[in-house]
């Protein structure tokens, strides 16, 4: 009873894993069609999804209900498994050696031909299985070919992926190799236990196997979804940067009209005010903020900046970087001065415009400026400076 409950639980998990694998295969299909380098991994996942789907008992039941009892579905399932093995090795060799190996698919065709021959020449049978009692169906030779190929492939996959993932710089590829190799370990255990079951018909083996296949399916789904996850995380980071920069951007481009590369939203701020990709939107926002700062610096003298620096140094911990706060403060002052019609200063008398040495550094600096620009303390400091200037 315990083994049956364990098997039922494993079948439920396997169903969930197969669903996740099909979802990942579907989402990755467009990029696999466009990229030859991604195709082996996608084909491996597609073959695994097809084989595992035909392995589910309820799917087999639906096929039998539609076509009547037949062993063709089991044969197709195992042929998909061989094709998957070839695609797995092709992916591993491509990741490790940097080139495809078309010979693998020729060898896979030979193995598939051997399986079909073993199936057709065997005694009449309805399933490809290792029963609790009796000889394996369709034959022992069929199962030995099937187990040898799959066990060898998954062992090579696991060893290669675990060996090389530490040496690869690309984080996405490293994680993909790690997940792919770990999936190969679970698949290898499945085939190793299938070999043991031929010799010792222990009832725990068929009870555990669906859970092993569930882990295999989930890990393969995770492996091919790594680029999607990376793209989603990058998009979220871009959205976060835009959300932080846009209040500053809105005020600056309103103060310096004509510098924007796209129209300013008039009522509601939209993260995607243009059809440009998010990375382009971030780049354009940074450029527009920087251009506006270069324009507004003509309204802030070096003396004003020195005074703001002195106040911020007194109010900040020793050694703290006050450049973003100072920039935010003089931007408030400059916007007010320009709005009031103050004449711009000559360039050599104006405040310097600081920033990062590259685009990531520039984005980090401007997000700090944007945060300081919105703070009540900086607004109050700018207001005090403007009042004191007006009084003098």
mmCIF file of C-alpha atoms in Angstrom:
data_model
loop_
_atom_site.group_PDB
_atom_site.id
_atom_site.type_symbol
_atom_site.label_atom_id
_atom_site.label_comp_id
_atom_site.label_asym_id
_atom_site.label_seq_id
_atom_site.Cartn_x
_atom_site.Cartn_y
_atom_site.Cartn_z
ATOM 1 C CA UNK A 1 0.000 0.000 0.000
ATOM 2 C CA UNK A 2 2.855 2.363 0.855
ATOM 3 C CA UNK A 3 4.583 1.714 -2.465
ATOM 4 C CA UNK A 4 1.373 2.399 -4.375
ATOM 5 C CA UNK A 5 0.849 5.697 -2.537
ATOM 6 C CA UNK A 6 4.460 6.646 -3.246
ATOM 7 C CA UNK A 7 4.012 5.809 -6.909
ATOM 8 C CA UNK A 8 0.777 7.818 -7.140
ATOM 9 C CA UNK A 9 2.504 10.805 -5.540
ATOM 10 C CA UNK A 10 5.397 10.441 -7.981
ATOM 11 C CA UNK A 11 3.013 10.341 -10.956
ATOM 12 C CA UNK A 12 1.395 13.577 -9.762
ATOM 13 C CA UNK A 13 4.807 15.223 -9.422
ATOM 14 C CA UNK A 14 5.825 13.868 -12.812
ATOM 15 C CA UNK A 15 2.705 15.391 -14.367
ATOM 16 C CA UNK A 16 3.589 18.768 -12.865
ATOM 17 C CA UNK A 17 7.171 18.443 -14.099
ATOM 18 C CA UNK A 18 6.037 17.560 -17.616
ATOM 19 C CA UNK A 19 3.686 20.560 -17.653
ATOM 20 C CA UNK A 20 6.545 22.843 -16.569
ATOM 21 C CA UNK A 21 8.804 21.348 -19.234
ATOM 22 C CA UNK A 22 6.230 21.883 -21.987
ATOM 23 C CA UNK A 23 5.741 25.472 -20.835
ATOM 24 C CA UNK A 24 9.498 26.097 -20.974
ATOM 25 C CA UNK A 25 9.762 24.444 -24.386
ATOM 26 C CA UNK A 26 6.944 26.596 -25.735
ATOM 27 C CA UNK A 27 8.405 29.824 -24.377
ATOM 28 C CA UNK A 28 11.867 29.038 -25.739
ATOM 29 C CA UNK A 29 10.647 27.931 -29.180
ATOM 30 C CA UNK A 30 10.965 31.347 -30.906
ATOM 31 C CA UNK A 31 14.591 31.859 -29.845
ATOM 32 C CA UNK A 32 15.481 28.234 -30.701
ATOM 33 C CA UNK A 33 14.122 28.691 -34.216
ATOM 34 C CA UNK A 34 16.256 31.817 -34.706
ATOM 35 C CA UNK A 35 19.447 30.583 -33.031
ATOM 36 C CA UNK A 36 21.277 27.491 -34.206
ATOM 37 C CA UNK A 37 23.354 27.466 -31.014
ATOM 38 C CA UNK A 38 20.227 27.115 -28.845
ATOM 39 C CA UNK A 39 18.626 24.414 -30.954
ATOM 40 C CA UNK A 40 20.279 21.304 -29.407
ATOM 41 C CA UNK A 41 19.211 22.287 -25.900
ATOM 42 C CA UNK A 42 15.686 23.010 -27.102
ATOM 43 C CA UNK A 43 15.516 19.729 -29.030
ATOM 44 C CA UNK A 44 16.719 17.852 -25.956
ATOM 45 C CA UNK A 45 13.976 19.460 -23.883
ATOM 46 C CA UNK A 46 11.367 18.836 -26.590
ATOM 47 C CA UNK A 47 12.319 15.178 -26.854
ATOM 48 C CA UNK A 48 12.285 14.792 -23.078
ATOM 49 C CA UNK A 49 8.870 16.469 -22.835
ATOM 50 C CA UNK A 50 7.450 14.183 -25.541
ATOM 51 C CA UNK A 51 8.928 11.021 -24.025
ATOM 52 C CA UNK A 52 7.824 11.877 -20.503
ATOM 53 C CA UNK A 53 4.321 12.760 -21.685
ATOM 54 C CA UNK A 54 3.945 9.316 -23.258
ATOM 55 C CA UNK A 55 5.315 7.798 -20.032
ATOM 56 C CA UNK A 56 2.443 9.142 -17.921
ATOM 57 C CA UNK A 57 -0.094 6.371 -17.201
ATOM 58 C CA UNK A 58 -3.115 8.621 -17.714
ATOM 59 C CA UNK A 59 -1.801 9.702 -21.122
ATOM 60 C CA UNK A 60 -1.286 6.074 -22.091
ATOM 61 C CA UNK A 61 -4.850 5.412 -20.937
ATOM 62 C CA UNK A 62 -6.161 8.175 -23.199
ATOM 63 C CA UNK A 63 -4.240 6.743 -26.152
ATOM 64 C CA UNK A 64 -5.595 3.268 -25.493
ATOM 65 C CA UNK A 65 -9.111 4.697 -25.240
ATOM 66 C CA UNK A 66 -8.694 6.445 -28.604
ATOM 67 C CA UNK A 67 -6.824 3.758 -30.576
ATOM 68 C CA UNK A 68 -7.262 0.567 -28.594
ATOM 69 C CA UNK A 69 -4.433 -1.332 -26.848
ATOM 70 C CA UNK A 70 -1.184 -0.732 -28.728
ATOM 71 C CA UNK A 71 2.544 -0.776 -28.060
ATOM 72 C CA UNK A 72 3.266 1.916 -30.676
ATOM 73 C CA UNK A 73 3.014 4.740 -28.119
ATOM 74 C CA UNK A 74 5.642 3.071 -25.918
ATOM 75 C CA UNK A 75 7.918 2.565 -28.939
ATOM 76 C CA UNK A 76 7.538 6.225 -29.961
ATOM 77 C CA UNK A 77 8.268 7.253 -26.368
ATOM 78 C CA UNK A 78 11.543 5.369 -26.345
ATOM 79 C CA UNK A 79 12.505 6.606 -29.812
ATOM 80 C CA UNK A 80 12.007 10.165 -28.540
ATOM 81 C CA UNK A 81 14.263 9.202 -25.647
ATOM 82 C CA UNK A 82 17.058 8.208 -28.033
ATOM 83 C CA UNK A 83 16.663 11.422 -30.034
ATOM 84 C CA UNK A 84 16.801 13.334 -26.751
ATOM 85 C CA UNK A 85 20.044 11.556 -25.844
ATOM 86 C CA UNK A 86 21.643 12.706 -29.098
ATOM 87 C CA UNK A 87 20.473 16.278 -28.568
ATOM 88 C CA UNK A 88 21.769 16.219 -24.985
ATOM 89 C CA UNK A 89 25.245 15.162 -26.099
ATOM 90 C CA UNK A 90 25.157 17.714 -28.903
ATOM 91 C CA UNK A 91 24.344 20.478 -26.410
ATOM 92 C CA UNK A 92 27.066 19.397 -23.992
ATOM 93 C CA UNK A 93 29.702 19.187 -26.719
ATOM 94 C CA UNK A 94 28.619 22.552 -28.099
ATOM 95 C CA UNK A 95 28.915 24.171 -24.670
ATOM 96 C CA UNK A 96 32.263 22.523 -23.923
ATOM 97 C CA UNK A 97 33.958 22.376 -27.320
ATOM 98 C CA UNK A 98 32.114 25.140 -29.155
ATOM 99 C CA UNK A 99 30.871 23.096 -32.106
ATOM 100 C CA UNK A 100 28.046 20.763 -33.118
ATOM 101 C CA UNK A 101 28.506 17.053 -33.738
ATOM 102 C CA UNK A 102 26.098 15.939 -36.513
ATOM 103 C CA UNK A 103 27.460 12.364 -36.274
ATOM 104 C CA UNK A 104 25.521 11.964 -33.032
ATOM 105 C CA UNK A 105 22.218 12.092 -34.882
ATOM 106 C CA UNK A 106 23.445 9.464 -37.329
ATOM 107 C CA UNK A 107 24.305 7.174 -34.414
ATOM 108 C CA UNK A 108 20.928 7.954 -32.866
ATOM 109 C CA UNK A 109 19.235 6.899 -36.120
ATOM 110 C CA UNK A 110 21.110 3.567 -36.004
ATOM 111 C CA UNK A 111 20.065 2.967 -32.389
ATOM 112 C CA UNK A 112 16.452 3.868 -33.197
ATOM 113 C CA UNK A 113 16.537 1.438 -36.118
ATOM 114 C CA UNK A 114 17.853 -1.281 -33.786
ATOM 115 C CA UNK A 115 15.036 -0.626 -31.313
ATOM 116 C CA UNK A 116 12.398 -0.800 -34.037
ATOM 117 C CA UNK A 117 13.913 -4.071 -35.289
ATOM 118 C CA UNK A 118 13.932 -5.537 -31.759
ATOM 119 C CA UNK A 119 10.317 -4.493 -31.326
ATOM 120 C CA UNK A 120 9.114 -5.915 -34.649
ATOM 121 C CA UNK A 121 10.909 -9.256 -34.200
ATOM 122 C CA UNK A 122 9.756 -9.772 -30.615
ATOM 123 C CA UNK A 123 6.790 -11.907 -29.555
ATOM 124 C CA UNK A 124 3.394 -10.139 -29.617
ATOM 125 C CA UNK A 125 3.162 -7.627 -26.780
ATOM 126 C CA UNK A 126 1.028 -4.692 -25.685
ATOM 127 C CA UNK A 127 3.510 -2.718 -23.592
ATOM 128 C CA UNK A 128 7.194 -1.909 -23.303
ATOM 129 C CA UNK A 129 7.682 -2.691 -19.668
ATOM 130 C CA UNK A 130 9.501 -4.728 -17.076
ATOM 131 C CA UNK A 131 6.698 -6.614 -15.291
ATOM 132 C CA UNK A 132 6.906 -7.665 -11.613
ATOM 133 C CA UNK A 133 7.129 -11.276 -12.803
ATOM 134 C CA UNK A 134 8.334 -12.601 -16.125
ATOM 135 C CA UNK A 135 10.541 -11.442 -18.999
ATOM 136 C CA UNK A 136 10.791 -7.792 -20.045
ATOM 137 C CA UNK A 137 8.620 -6.810 -23.005
ATOM 138 C CA UNK A 138 9.268 -6.677 -25.883
ATOM 139 C CA UNK A 139 12.612 -8.397 -25.138
ATOM 140 C CA UNK A 140 15.645 -8.254 -22.898
ATOM 141 C CA UNK A 141 17.867 -7.154 -25.801
ATOM 142 C CA UNK A 142 15.518 -4.209 -26.484
ATOM 143 C CA UNK A 143 15.808 -3.035 -22.890
ATOM 144 C CA UNK A 144 19.556 -3.532 -22.780
ATOM 145 C CA UNK A 145 20.052 -1.302 -25.852
ATOM 146 C CA UNK A 146 17.651 1.298 -24.451
ATOM 147 C CA UNK A 147 19.174 1.347 -20.964
ATOM 148 C CA UNK A 148 22.777 1.361 -22.206
ATOM 149 C CA UNK A 149 22.259 4.353 -24.482
ATOM 150 C CA UNK A 150 20.279 6.415 -21.980
ATOM 151 C CA UNK A 151 22.451 5.571 -18.992
ATOM 152 C CA UNK A 152 25.639 6.367 -20.922
ATOM 153 C CA UNK A 153 24.257 9.630 -22.280
ATOM 154 C CA UNK A 154 23.047 10.912 -18.928
ATOM 155 C CA UNK A 155 26.268 9.897 -17.191
ATOM 156 C CA UNK A 156 28.383 11.723 -19.775
ATOM 157 C CA UNK A 157 26.037 14.717 -19.565
ATOM 158 C CA UNK A 158 26.244 14.919 -15.775
ATOM 159 C CA UNK A 159 30.037 14.544 -15.659
ATOM 160 C CA UNK A 160 30.665 17.071 -18.441
ATOM 161 C CA UNK A 161 28.228 19.665 -17.085
ATOM 162 C CA UNK A 162 29.491 19.422 -13.515
ATOM 163 C CA UNK A 163 33.116 19.507 -14.660
ATOM 164 C CA UNK A 164 32.879 22.501 -16.976
ATOM 165 C CA UNK A 165 30.289 24.741 -15.351
ATOM 166 C CA UNK A 166 32.901 26.205 -12.962
ATOM 167 C CA UNK A 167 35.185 27.209 -15.830
ATOM 168 C CA UNK A 168 32.558 29.204 -17.798
ATOM 169 C CA UNK A 169 32.297 32.947 -17.191
ATOM 170 C CA UNK A 170 28.734 33.444 -18.444
ATOM 171 C CA UNK A 171 26.466 33.117 -15.330
ATOM 172 C CA UNK A 172 23.432 32.035 -17.359
ATOM 173 C CA UNK A 173 25.347 29.261 -19.093
ATOM 174 C CA UNK A 174 26.871 28.152 -15.788
ATOM 175 C CA UNK A 175 23.480 27.834 -14.115
ATOM 176 C CA UNK A 176 22.052 26.131 -17.196
ATOM 177 C CA UNK A 177 24.870 23.563 -17.222
ATOM 178 C CA UNK A 178 24.474 22.944 -13.499
ATOM 179 C CA UNK A 179 20.734 22.350 -13.769
ATOM 180 C CA UNK A 180 21.142 20.301 -16.930
ATOM 181 C CA UNK A 181 23.804 18.110 -15.352
ATOM 182 C CA UNK A 182 21.782 17.600 -12.192
ATOM 183 C CA UNK A 183 18.810 16.561 -14.319
ATOM 184 C CA UNK A 184 21.080 14.037 -16.006
ATOM 185 C CA UNK A 185 21.903 12.554 -12.585
ATOM 186 C CA UNK A 186 18.226 11.936 -11.813
ATOM 187 C CA UNK A 187 17.676 10.420 -15.263
ATOM 188 C CA UNK A 188 20.780 8.250 -14.779
ATOM 189 C CA UNK A 189 19.412 6.967 -11.475
ATOM 190 C CA UNK A 190 16.138 6.114 -13.213
ATOM 191 C CA UNK A 191 17.900 3.966 -15.805
ATOM 192 C CA UNK A 192 20.238 2.473 -13.217
ATOM 193 C CA UNK A 193 17.255 1.407 -11.111
ATOM 194 C CA UNK A 194 15.581 0.038 -14.237
ATOM 195 C CA UNK A 195 18.636 -2.169 -14.740
ATOM 196 C CA UNK A 196 18.463 -3.291 -11.124
ATOM 197 C CA UNK A 197 14.763 -4.043 -11.521
ATOM 198 C CA UNK A 198 15.476 -6.473 -14.347
ATOM 199 C CA UNK A 199 17.613 -8.491 -11.934
ATOM 200 C CA UNK A 200 15.743 -7.901 -8.656
ATOM 201 C CA UNK A 201 12.035 -7.123 -8.977
ATOM 202 C CA UNK A 202 11.942 -4.957 -5.871
ATOM 203 C CA UNK A 203 8.526 -3.193 -5.713
ATOM 204 C CA UNK A 204 10.123 -0.019 -4.343
ATOM 205 C CA UNK A 205 11.874 0.644 -7.654
ATOM 206 C CA UNK A 206 8.762 1.333 -9.807
ATOM 207 C CA UNK A 207 7.337 3.307 -6.867
ATOM 208 C CA UNK A 208 10.367 5.642 -6.782
ATOM 209 C CA UNK A 209 10.920 6.024 -10.526
ATOM 210 C CA UNK A 210 8.128 8.574 -11.235
ATOM 211 C CA UNK A 211 9.598 10.901 -8.600
ATOM 212 C CA UNK A 212 13.016 10.650 -10.253
ATOM 213 C CA UNK A 213 11.480 11.538 -13.610
ATOM 214 C CA UNK A 214 9.626 14.457 -11.995
ATOM 215 C CA UNK A 215 12.931 15.896 -10.703
ATOM 216 C CA UNK A 216 14.479 15.312 -14.120
ATOM 217 C CA UNK A 217 11.657 17.171 -15.877
ATOM 218 C CA UNK A 218 11.723 20.120 -13.468
ATOM 219 C CA UNK A 219 15.498 20.498 -13.720
ATOM 220 C CA UNK A 220 15.428 20.346 -17.527
ATOM 221 C CA UNK A 221 12.652 22.941 -17.526
ATOM 222 C CA UNK A 222 14.765 25.117 -15.271
ATOM 223 C CA UNK A 223 17.843 24.650 -17.460
ATOM 224 C CA UNK A 224 16.193 25.913 -20.630
ATOM 225 C CA UNK A 225 14.379 28.694 -18.745
ATOM 226 C CA UNK A 226 17.566 30.319 -17.435
ATOM 227 C CA UNK A 227 17.784 32.844 -20.332
ATOM 228 C CA UNK A 228 14.124 33.746 -19.814
ATOM 229 C CA UNK A 229 14.726 34.273 -16.105
ATOM 230 C CA UNK A 230 17.834 36.364 -16.825
ATOM 231 C CA UNK A 231 15.930 38.514 -19.322
ATOM 232 C CA UNK A 232 13.076 38.973 -16.848
ATOM 233 C CA UNK A 233 15.471 40.008 -14.058
ATOM 234 C CA UNK A 234 17.220 42.458 -16.380
ATOM 235 C CA UNK A 235 13.886 43.933 -17.447
ATOM 236 C CA UNK A 236 12.881 44.344 -13.800
ATOM 237 C CA UNK A 237 16.174 46.113 -13.057
ATOM 238 C CA UNK A 238 15.583 48.441 -16.007
ATOM 239 C CA UNK A 239 12.061 49.165 -14.830
ATOM 240 C CA UNK A 240 13.364 49.895 -11.343
ATOM 241 C CA UNK A 241 15.991 52.281 -12.734
ATOM 242 C CA UNK A 242 13.359 54.065 -14.837
ATOM 243 C CA UNK A 243 11.027 54.331 -11.855
ATOM 244 C CA UNK A 244 13.781 55.943 -9.777
ATOM 245 C CA UNK A 245 15.044 58.276 -12.482
ATOM 246 C CA UNK A 246 11.802 59.481 -14.017
ATOM 247 C CA UNK A 247 10.804 62.034 -11.308
ATOM 248 C CA UNK A 248 14.198 63.732 -11.721
ATOM 249 C CA UNK A 249 14.019 63.358 -15.508
ATOM 250 C CA UNK A 250 10.544 64.900 -15.601
ATOM 251 C CA UNK A 251 11.617 68.016 -13.680
ATOM 252 C CA UNK A 252 14.855 68.522 -15.600
ATOM 253 C CA UNK A 253 13.494 68.141 -19.121
ATOM 254 C CA UNK A 254 10.606 70.434 -18.166
ATOM 255 C CA UNK A 255 13.183 73.022 -17.073
ATOM 256 C CA UNK A 256 15.201 72.534 -20.280
ATOM 257 C CA UNK A 257 12.660 71.821 -23.051
ATOM 258 C CA UNK A 258 13.904 70.703 -26.426
ATOM 259 C CA UNK A 259 16.525 68.246 -25.134
ATOM 260 C CA UNK A 260 14.303 65.179 -24.985
ATOM 261 C CA UNK A 261 14.654 62.462 -27.588
ATOM 262 C CA UNK A 262 10.926 61.703 -27.308
ATOM 263 C CA UNK A 263 7.892 63.753 -26.246
ATOM 264 C CA UNK A 264 7.410 64.412 -22.535
ATOM 265 C CA UNK A 265 4.347 62.603 -21.118
ATOM 266 C CA UNK A 266 1.850 65.358 -20.312
ATOM 267 C CA UNK A 267 -0.332 63.731 -17.664
ATOM 268 C CA UNK A 268 0.621 60.300 -16.393
ATOM 269 C CA UNK A 269 4.097 58.893 -16.277
ATOM 270 C CA UNK A 270 4.412 55.668 -18.214
ATOM 271 C CA UNK A 271 7.368 53.339 -17.923
ATOM 272 C CA UNK A 272 7.100 52.623 -21.605
ATOM 273 C CA UNK A 273 6.323 56.026 -23.077
ATOM 274 C CA UNK A 274 7.915 54.842 -26.315
ATOM 275 C CA UNK A 275 8.063 51.534 -28.122
ATOM 276 C CA UNK A 276 11.842 51.317 -27.538
ATOM 277 C CA UNK A 277 13.265 48.352 -25.580
ATOM 278 C CA UNK A 278 13.831 48.930 -21.882
ATOM 279 C CA UNK A 279 17.616 49.099 -22.174
ATOM 280 C CA UNK A 280 17.270 51.810 -24.821
ATOM 281 C CA UNK A 281 14.739 53.660 -22.653
ATOM 282 C CA UNK A 282 17.195 53.634 -19.733
ATOM 283 C CA UNK A 283 20.040 54.837 -21.957
ATOM 284 C CA UNK A 284 17.946 57.648 -23.414
ATOM 285 C CA UNK A 285 16.735 58.720 -19.961
ATOM 286 C CA UNK A 286 20.339 58.920 -18.714
ATOM 287 C CA UNK A 287 21.385 60.957 -21.760
ATOM 288 C CA UNK A 288 18.497 63.388 -21.351
ATOM 289 C CA UNK A 289 19.173 63.886 -17.633
ATOM 290 C CA UNK A 290 22.864 64.442 -18.320
ATOM 291 C CA UNK A 291 22.144 66.935 -21.124
ATOM 292 C CA UNK A 292 19.747 68.844 -18.877
ATOM 293 C CA UNK A 293 22.359 68.954 -16.101
ATOM 294 C CA UNK A 294 24.954 70.311 -18.529
ATOM 295 C CA UNK A 295 22.516 73.041 -19.504
ATOM 296 C CA UNK A 296 21.483 73.919 -15.934
ATOM 297 C CA UNK A 297 25.032 74.108 -14.582
ATOM 298 C CA UNK A 298 25.312 77.564 -16.188
ATOM 299 C CA UNK A 299 22.936 78.831 -13.486
ATOM 300 C CA UNK A 300 25.032 77.668 -10.485
ATOM 301 C CA UNK A 301 28.361 79.243 -9.584
ATOM 302 C CA UNK A 302 31.327 77.483 -8.050
ATOM 303 C CA UNK A 303 30.866 79.615 -4.929
ATOM 304 C CA UNK A 304 27.307 78.404 -4.552
ATOM 305 C CA UNK A 305 28.421 74.795 -4.929
ATOM 306 C CA UNK A 306 31.192 75.287 -2.364
ATOM 307 C CA UNK A 307 28.681 76.662 0.117
ATOM 308 C CA UNK A 308 26.346 73.710 -0.418
ATOM 309 C CA UNK A 309 29.275 71.307 -0.071
ATOM 310 C CA UNK A 310 30.334 72.899 3.197
ATOM 311 C CA UNK A 311 26.844 72.566 4.664
ATOM 312 C CA UNK A 312 26.482 68.944 3.521
ATOM 313 C CA UNK A 313 29.897 67.992 4.929
ATOM 314 C CA UNK A 314 28.902 69.367 8.326
ATOM 315 C CA UNK A 315 25.615 67.463 8.295
ATOM 316 C CA UNK A 316 27.009 64.158 6.943
ATOM 317 C CA UNK A 317 29.206 61.503 8.588
ATOM 318 C CA UNK A 318 32.920 61.943 8.063
ATOM 319 C CA UNK A 319 34.112 60.414 4.796
ATOM 320 C CA UNK A 320 30.612 60.089 3.323
ATOM 321 C CA UNK A 321 30.197 60.702 -0.419
ATOM 322 C CA UNK A 322 28.141 63.893 -0.659
ATOM 323 C CA UNK A 323 28.483 64.353 -4.435
ATOM 324 C CA UNK A 324 24.962 63.036 -5.245
ATOM 325 C CA UNK A 325 23.393 65.235 -2.531
ATOM 326 C CA UNK A 326 25.335 68.272 -3.728
ATOM 327 C CA UNK A 327 24.281 67.662 -7.336
ATOM 328 C CA UNK A 328 20.640 67.268 -6.294
ATOM 329 C CA UNK A 329 20.786 70.477 -4.292
ATOM 330 C CA UNK A 330 22.340 72.633 -7.007
ATOM 331 C CA UNK A 331 19.818 71.257 -9.504
ATOM 332 C CA UNK A 332 17.008 72.668 -7.332
ATOM 333 C CA UNK A 333 18.828 75.981 -7.201
ATOM 334 C CA UNK A 334 19.520 75.999 -10.950
ATOM 335 C CA UNK A 335 15.924 75.183 -11.883
ATOM 336 C CA UNK A 336 14.669 78.038 -9.736
ATOM 337 C CA UNK A 337 17.259 80.452 -11.133
ATOM 338 C CA UNK A 338 16.407 79.642 -14.728
ATOM 339 C CA UNK A 339 12.690 79.856 -14.028
ATOM 340 C CA UNK A 340 13.205 83.334 -12.550
ATOM 341 C CA UNK A 341 15.054 84.511 -15.661
ATOM 342 C CA UNK A 342 18.578 84.674 -14.193
ATOM 343 C CA UNK A 343 21.220 85.079 -16.894
ATOM 344 C CA UNK A 344 23.529 82.053 -17.308
ATOM 345 C CA UNK A 345 27.150 82.284 -16.189
ATOM 346 C CA UNK A 346 30.233 81.675 -18.295
ATOM 347 C CA UNK A 347 31.272 77.996 -18.313
ATOM 348 C CA UNK A 348 34.492 78.483 -16.319
ATOM 349 C CA UNK A 349 32.501 79.986 -13.419
ATOM 350 C CA UNK A 350 29.911 77.207 -13.192
ATOM 351 C CA UNK A 351 29.614 74.060 -11.108
ATOM 352 C CA UNK A 352 31.191 70.852 -12.449
ATOM 353 C CA UNK A 353 28.944 67.966 -13.495
ATOM 354 C CA UNK A 354 30.054 64.732 -11.888
ATOM 355 C CA UNK A 355 29.075 61.153 -12.669
ATOM 356 C CA UNK A 356 30.284 57.599 -13.172
ATOM 357 C CA UNK A 357 33.090 56.504 -15.466
ATOM 358 C CA UNK A 358 30.837 54.172 -17.483
ATOM 359 C CA UNK A 359 27.116 53.626 -18.073
ATOM 360 C CA UNK A 360 26.525 51.406 -14.967
ATOM 361 C CA UNK A 361 28.432 53.926 -12.841
ATOM 362 C CA UNK A 362 26.489 56.784 -14.395
ATOM 363 C CA UNK A 363 23.183 55.054 -13.678
ATOM 364 C CA UNK A 364 24.197 54.398 -10.076
ATOM 365 C CA UNK A 365 25.252 58.026 -9.583
ATOM 366 C CA UNK A 366 22.073 59.420 -11.141
ATOM 367 C CA UNK A 367 19.810 57.143 -9.106
ATOM 368 C CA UNK A 368 21.527 58.462 -5.968
ATOM 369 C CA UNK A 369 21.036 62.011 -7.258
ATOM 370 C CA UNK A 370 17.357 61.255 -7.952
ATOM 371 C CA UNK A 371 16.853 59.880 -4.443
ATOM 372 C CA UNK A 372 18.533 62.928 -2.895
ATOM 373 C CA UNK A 373 16.632 65.277 -5.196
ATOM 374 C CA UNK A 374 13.325 63.984 -3.806
ATOM 375 C CA UNK A 375 14.416 64.117 -0.140
ATOM 376 C CA UNK A 376 12.876 66.829 2.113
ATOM 377 C CA UNK A 377 16.303 67.647 3.597
ATOM 378 C CA UNK A 378 17.805 68.566 0.213
ATOM 379 C CA UNK A 379 14.721 70.543 -0.757
ATOM 380 C CA UNK A 380 14.926 72.450 2.535
ATOM 381 C CA UNK A 381 18.641 73.158 2.046
ATOM 382 C CA UNK A 382 18.044 74.480 -1.475
ATOM 383 C CA UNK A 383 15.151 76.619 -0.233
ATOM 384 C CA UNK A 384 17.317 78.128 2.558
ATOM 385 C CA UNK A 385 20.055 78.921 0.065
ATOM 386 C CA UNK A 386 17.592 80.609 -2.276
ATOM 387 C CA UNK A 387 16.145 82.676 0.572
ATOM 388 C CA UNK A 388 19.568 83.766 1.731
ATOM 389 C CA UNK A 389 20.527 84.675 -1.831
ATOM 390 C CA UNK A 390 17.361 86.703 -2.236
ATOM 391 C CA UNK A 391 18.005 88.566 1.021
ATOM 392 C CA UNK A 392 21.509 89.471 -0.059
#
